[in-house]
């Protein structure tokens, strides 16, 4: 493990234990066993560490969840609109609920109202999800899968709906309950009914 990765994991452990806002550069240095100046050799600020942590964990979660990028032609090949959307949503869900990413999101979500770095991470993730959904919807429209007058609004609505359902299921898991309904699939079914060709 290289030094930057050590710093990222030390910060994650400290944030899980004390909360993100309570983590200082000195605590990070002590946890890694280096001088505070050495942390600054790798990262200019705590916020930069948090952003690097997000990027690193997101990429690791993609690899671990086997969510390798797939071209639209490969994604669409022989699939219905519903099958495409379910595949994409399940891929995102696997990535975002992997243990490392899930723990990171718990920290970030609990502090986003008080910590600018946490709020920026949540905004970046939401923007990535909306952007990817928008690109997918333009491709689906071009291939004749959908008939949408305002693709960007539909993509925003779909992404936020999926995001909310996944958050709800994570909240239920946190309290030891499971979603007894097929909420994600039902949402996708309704979306396909309204916008599918």
GROMACS .gro file of C-alpha atoms in nm:
model
  197
    1UNK     CA    1   0.000   0.000   0.000
    2UNK     CA    2   0.147   0.336  -0.097
    3UNK     CA    3   0.157   0.633   0.140
    4UNK     CA    4  -0.138   0.817  -0.021
    5UNK     CA    5  -0.356   0.509   0.019
    6UNK     CA    6  -0.243   0.472   0.382
    7UNK     CA    7  -0.346   0.832   0.446
    8UNK     CA    8  -0.685   0.775   0.282
    9UNK     CA    9  -0.758   0.465   0.491
   10UNK     CA   10  -0.634   0.629   0.811
   11UNK     CA   11  -0.868   0.922   0.746
   12UNK     CA   12  -1.158   0.685   0.681
   13UNK     CA   13  -1.094   0.497   1.007
   14UNK     CA   14  -1.067   0.820   1.205
   15UNK     CA   15  -1.382   0.961   1.046
   16UNK     CA   16  -1.573   0.642   1.127
   17UNK     CA   17  -1.460   0.665   1.487
   18UNK     CA   18  -1.481   1.040   1.556
   19UNK     CA   19  -1.675   1.195   1.269
   20UNK     CA   20  -1.528   1.361   0.965
   21UNK     CA   21  -1.530   1.715   1.104
   22UNK     CA   22  -1.328   1.607   1.406
   23UNK     CA   23  -1.042   1.462   1.200
   24UNK     CA   24  -0.732   1.680   1.186
   25UNK     CA   25  -0.420   1.653   0.973
   26UNK     CA   26  -0.223   1.583   1.292
   27UNK     CA   27  -0.451   1.291   1.383
   28UNK     CA   28  -0.409   1.152   1.033
   29UNK     CA   29  -0.030   1.182   1.058
   30UNK     CA   30  -0.030   1.011   1.400
   31UNK     CA   31  -0.252   0.729   1.271
   32UNK     CA   32  -0.020   0.665   0.976
   33UNK     CA   33   0.293   0.709   1.190
   34UNK     CA   34   0.441   1.000   0.998
   35UNK     CA   35   0.497   1.370   1.059
   36UNK     CA   36   0.218   1.615   0.982
   37UNK     CA   37   0.438   1.779   0.715
   38UNK     CA   38   0.455   1.443   0.536
   39UNK     CA   39   0.077   1.436   0.505
   40UNK     CA   40   0.097   1.778   0.339
   41UNK     CA   41   0.351   1.637   0.093
   42UNK     CA   42   0.069   1.418  -0.040
   43UNK     CA   43  -0.243   1.630   0.019
   44UNK     CA   44  -0.287   2.006   0.048
   45UNK     CA   45  -0.582   1.981   0.289
   46UNK     CA   46  -0.821   1.752   0.470
   47UNK     CA   47  -1.080   1.831   0.202
   48UNK     CA   48  -0.841   1.707  -0.065
   49UNK     CA   49  -0.797   1.382   0.130
   50UNK     CA   50  -1.175   1.339   0.152
   51UNK     CA   51  -1.213   1.394  -0.223
   52UNK     CA   52  -0.929   1.149  -0.295
   53UNK     CA   53  -1.093   0.901  -0.057
   54UNK     CA   54  -1.420   0.928  -0.247
   55UNK     CA   55  -1.251   0.878  -0.586
   56UNK     CA   56  -1.038   0.589  -0.461
   57UNK     CA   57  -1.322   0.406  -0.285
   58UNK     CA   58  -1.560   0.458  -0.577
   59UNK     CA   59  -1.310   0.308  -0.822
   60UNK     CA   60  -1.231   0.019  -0.586
   61UNK     CA   61  -1.603  -0.049  -0.539
   62UNK     CA   62  -1.655  -0.057  -0.916
   63UNK     CA   63  -1.376  -0.312  -0.951
   64UNK     CA   64  -1.498  -0.523  -0.658
   65UNK     CA   65  -1.859  -0.511  -0.779
   66UNK     CA   66  -1.749  -0.602  -1.132
   67UNK     CA   67  -1.909  -0.291  -1.276
   68UNK     CA   68  -1.667  -0.254  -1.563
   69UNK     CA   69  -1.765   0.009  -1.818
   70UNK     CA   70  -1.975  -0.127  -2.101
   71UNK     CA   71  -2.043   0.043  -2.433
   72UNK     CA   72  -2.402   0.117  -2.527
   73UNK     CA   73  -2.402  -0.134  -2.813
   74UNK     CA   74  -2.296  -0.411  -2.574
   75UNK     CA   75  -2.540  -0.293  -2.308
   76UNK     CA   76  -2.834  -0.278  -2.549
   77UNK     CA   77  -2.760  -0.604  -2.737
   78UNK     CA   78  -3.071  -0.823  -2.724
   79UNK     CA   79  -3.216  -0.649  -2.416
   80UNK     CA   80  -3.547  -0.479  -2.352
   81UNK     CA   81  -3.565  -0.131  -2.201
   82UNK     CA   82  -3.654  -0.280  -1.863
   83UNK     CA   83  -3.361  -0.525  -1.875
   84UNK     CA   84  -3.121  -0.244  -1.963
   85UNK     CA   85  -3.241  -0.022  -1.680
   86UNK     CA   86  -3.237  -0.306  -1.427
   87UNK     CA   87  -2.880  -0.399  -1.529
   88UNK     CA   88  -2.760  -0.039  -1.498
   89UNK     CA   89  -2.939   0.022  -1.167
   90UNK     CA   90  -2.816  -0.305  -1.013
   91UNK     CA   91  -2.462  -0.225  -1.123
   92UNK     CA   92  -2.481   0.117  -0.956
   93UNK     CA   93  -2.641  -0.031  -0.646
   94UNK     CA   94  -2.366  -0.295  -0.615
   95UNK     CA   95  -2.100  -0.028  -0.642
   96UNK     CA   96  -2.258   0.219  -0.403
   97UNK     CA   97  -2.352  -0.037  -0.136
   98UNK     CA   98  -2.022  -0.227  -0.129
   99UNK     CA   99  -1.894  -0.233   0.233
  100UNK     CA  100  -1.620   0.031   0.190
  101UNK     CA  101  -1.836   0.268  -0.012
  102UNK     CA  102  -2.136   0.217   0.215
  103UNK     CA  103  -1.930   0.302   0.526
  104UNK     CA  104  -1.790   0.608   0.352
  105UNK     CA  105  -2.138   0.725   0.249
  106UNK     CA  106  -2.266   0.678   0.605
  107UNK     CA  107  -1.998   0.917   0.727
  108UNK     CA  108  -2.051   1.166   0.446
  109UNK     CA  109  -2.431   1.163   0.469
  110UNK     CA  110  -2.430   1.212   0.843
  111UNK     CA  111  -2.208   1.520   0.814
  112UNK     CA  112  -2.309   1.683   0.486
  113UNK     CA  113  -2.526   1.946   0.657
  114UNK     CA  114  -2.230   2.063   0.869
  115UNK     CA  115  -1.923   1.988   0.659
  116UNK     CA  116  -1.860   2.149   0.320
  117UNK     CA  117  -1.631   1.867   0.201
  118UNK     CA  118  -1.900   1.609   0.279
  119UNK     CA  119  -2.166   1.814   0.098
  120UNK     CA  120  -1.935   1.850  -0.204
  121UNK     CA  121  -1.887   1.471  -0.220
  122UNK     CA  122  -2.262   1.410  -0.209
  123UNK     CA  123  -2.320   1.673  -0.479
  124UNK     CA  124  -2.047   1.518  -0.698
  125UNK     CA  125  -2.196   1.170  -0.664
  126UNK     CA  126  -2.544   1.294  -0.746
  127UNK     CA  127  -2.413   1.488  -1.047
  128UNK     CA  128  -2.223   1.181  -1.172
  129UNK     CA  129  -2.535   0.969  -1.142
  130UNK     CA  130  -2.752   1.227  -1.322
  131UNK     CA  131  -2.488   1.276  -1.593
  132UNK     CA  132  -2.453   0.903  -1.658
  133UNK     CA  133  -2.832   0.862  -1.666
  134UNK     CA  134  -2.869   1.152  -1.909
  135UNK     CA  135  -2.612   1.000  -2.148
  136UNK     CA  136  -2.787   0.663  -2.124
  137UNK     CA  137  -3.127   0.817  -2.195
  138UNK     CA  138  -3.000   1.004  -2.501
  139UNK     CA  139  -2.859   0.674  -2.632
  140UNK     CA  140  -3.183   0.488  -2.554
  141UNK     CA  141  -3.387   0.757  -2.729
  142UNK     CA  142  -3.158   0.745  -3.035
  143UNK     CA  143  -3.198   0.365  -3.052
  144UNK     CA  144  -3.577   0.390  -3.033
  145UNK     CA  145  -3.623   0.242  -2.685
  146UNK     CA  146  -3.786   0.553  -2.540
  147UNK     CA  147  -4.002   0.846  -2.636
  148UNK     CA  148  -3.914   1.135  -2.405
  149UNK     CA  149  -3.978   1.502  -2.479
  150UNK     CA  150  -3.735   1.633  -2.214
  151UNK     CA  151  -3.458   1.378  -2.169
  152UNK     CA  152  -3.264   1.578  -1.910
  153UNK     CA  153  -3.565   1.620  -1.681
  154UNK     CA  154  -3.658   1.250  -1.718
  155UNK     CA  155  -3.297   1.147  -1.643
  156UNK     CA  156  -3.290   1.373  -1.337
  157UNK     CA  157  -3.620   1.232  -1.213
  158UNK     CA  158  -3.514   0.871  -1.274
  159UNK     CA  159  -3.170   0.915  -1.112
  160UNK     CA  160  -3.311   1.088  -0.804
  161UNK     CA  161  -3.588   0.829  -0.770
  162UNK     CA  162  -3.340   0.541  -0.787
  163UNK     CA  163  -3.106   0.720  -0.547
  164UNK     CA  164  -3.390   0.770  -0.296
  165UNK     CA  165  -3.501   0.406  -0.317
  166UNK     CA  166  -3.145   0.281  -0.260
  167UNK     CA  167  -3.108   0.520   0.037
  168UNK     CA  168  -3.437   0.392   0.179
  169UNK     CA  169  -3.325   0.030   0.145
  170UNK     CA  170  -2.995   0.114   0.316
  171UNK     CA  171  -3.184   0.284   0.600
  172UNK     CA  172  -3.401  -0.027   0.641
  173UNK     CA  173  -3.090  -0.250   0.646
  174UNK     CA  174  -2.936  -0.024   0.914
  175UNK     CA  175  -3.234  -0.091   1.142
  176UNK     CA  176  -3.249  -0.462   1.061
  177UNK     CA  177  -3.546  -0.454   0.824
  178UNK     CA  178  -3.578  -0.541   0.459
  179UNK     CA  179  -3.790  -0.388   0.189
  180UNK     CA  180  -4.067  -0.642   0.136
  181UNK     CA  181  -4.173  -0.478  -0.190
  182UNK     CA  182  -3.986  -0.482  -0.521
  183UNK     CA  183  -3.967  -0.103  -0.510
  184UNK     CA  184  -3.676  -0.065  -0.754
  185UNK     CA  185  -3.826  -0.302  -1.009
  186UNK     CA  186  -4.172  -0.149  -0.969
  187UNK     CA  187  -4.027   0.198  -1.023
  188UNK     CA  188  -3.846   0.079  -1.337
  189UNK     CA  189  -4.164  -0.094  -1.460
  190UNK     CA  190  -4.363   0.226  -1.426
  191UNK     CA  191  -4.090   0.429  -1.591
  192UNK     CA  192  -4.086   0.188  -1.887
  193UNK     CA  193  -4.466   0.201  -1.910
  194UNK     CA  194  -4.464   0.581  -1.928
  195UNK     CA  195  -4.160   0.639  -2.149
  196UNK     CA  196  -4.090   0.311  -2.330
  197UNK     CA  197  -4.179   0.246  -2.689
   0.00000   0.00000   0.00000
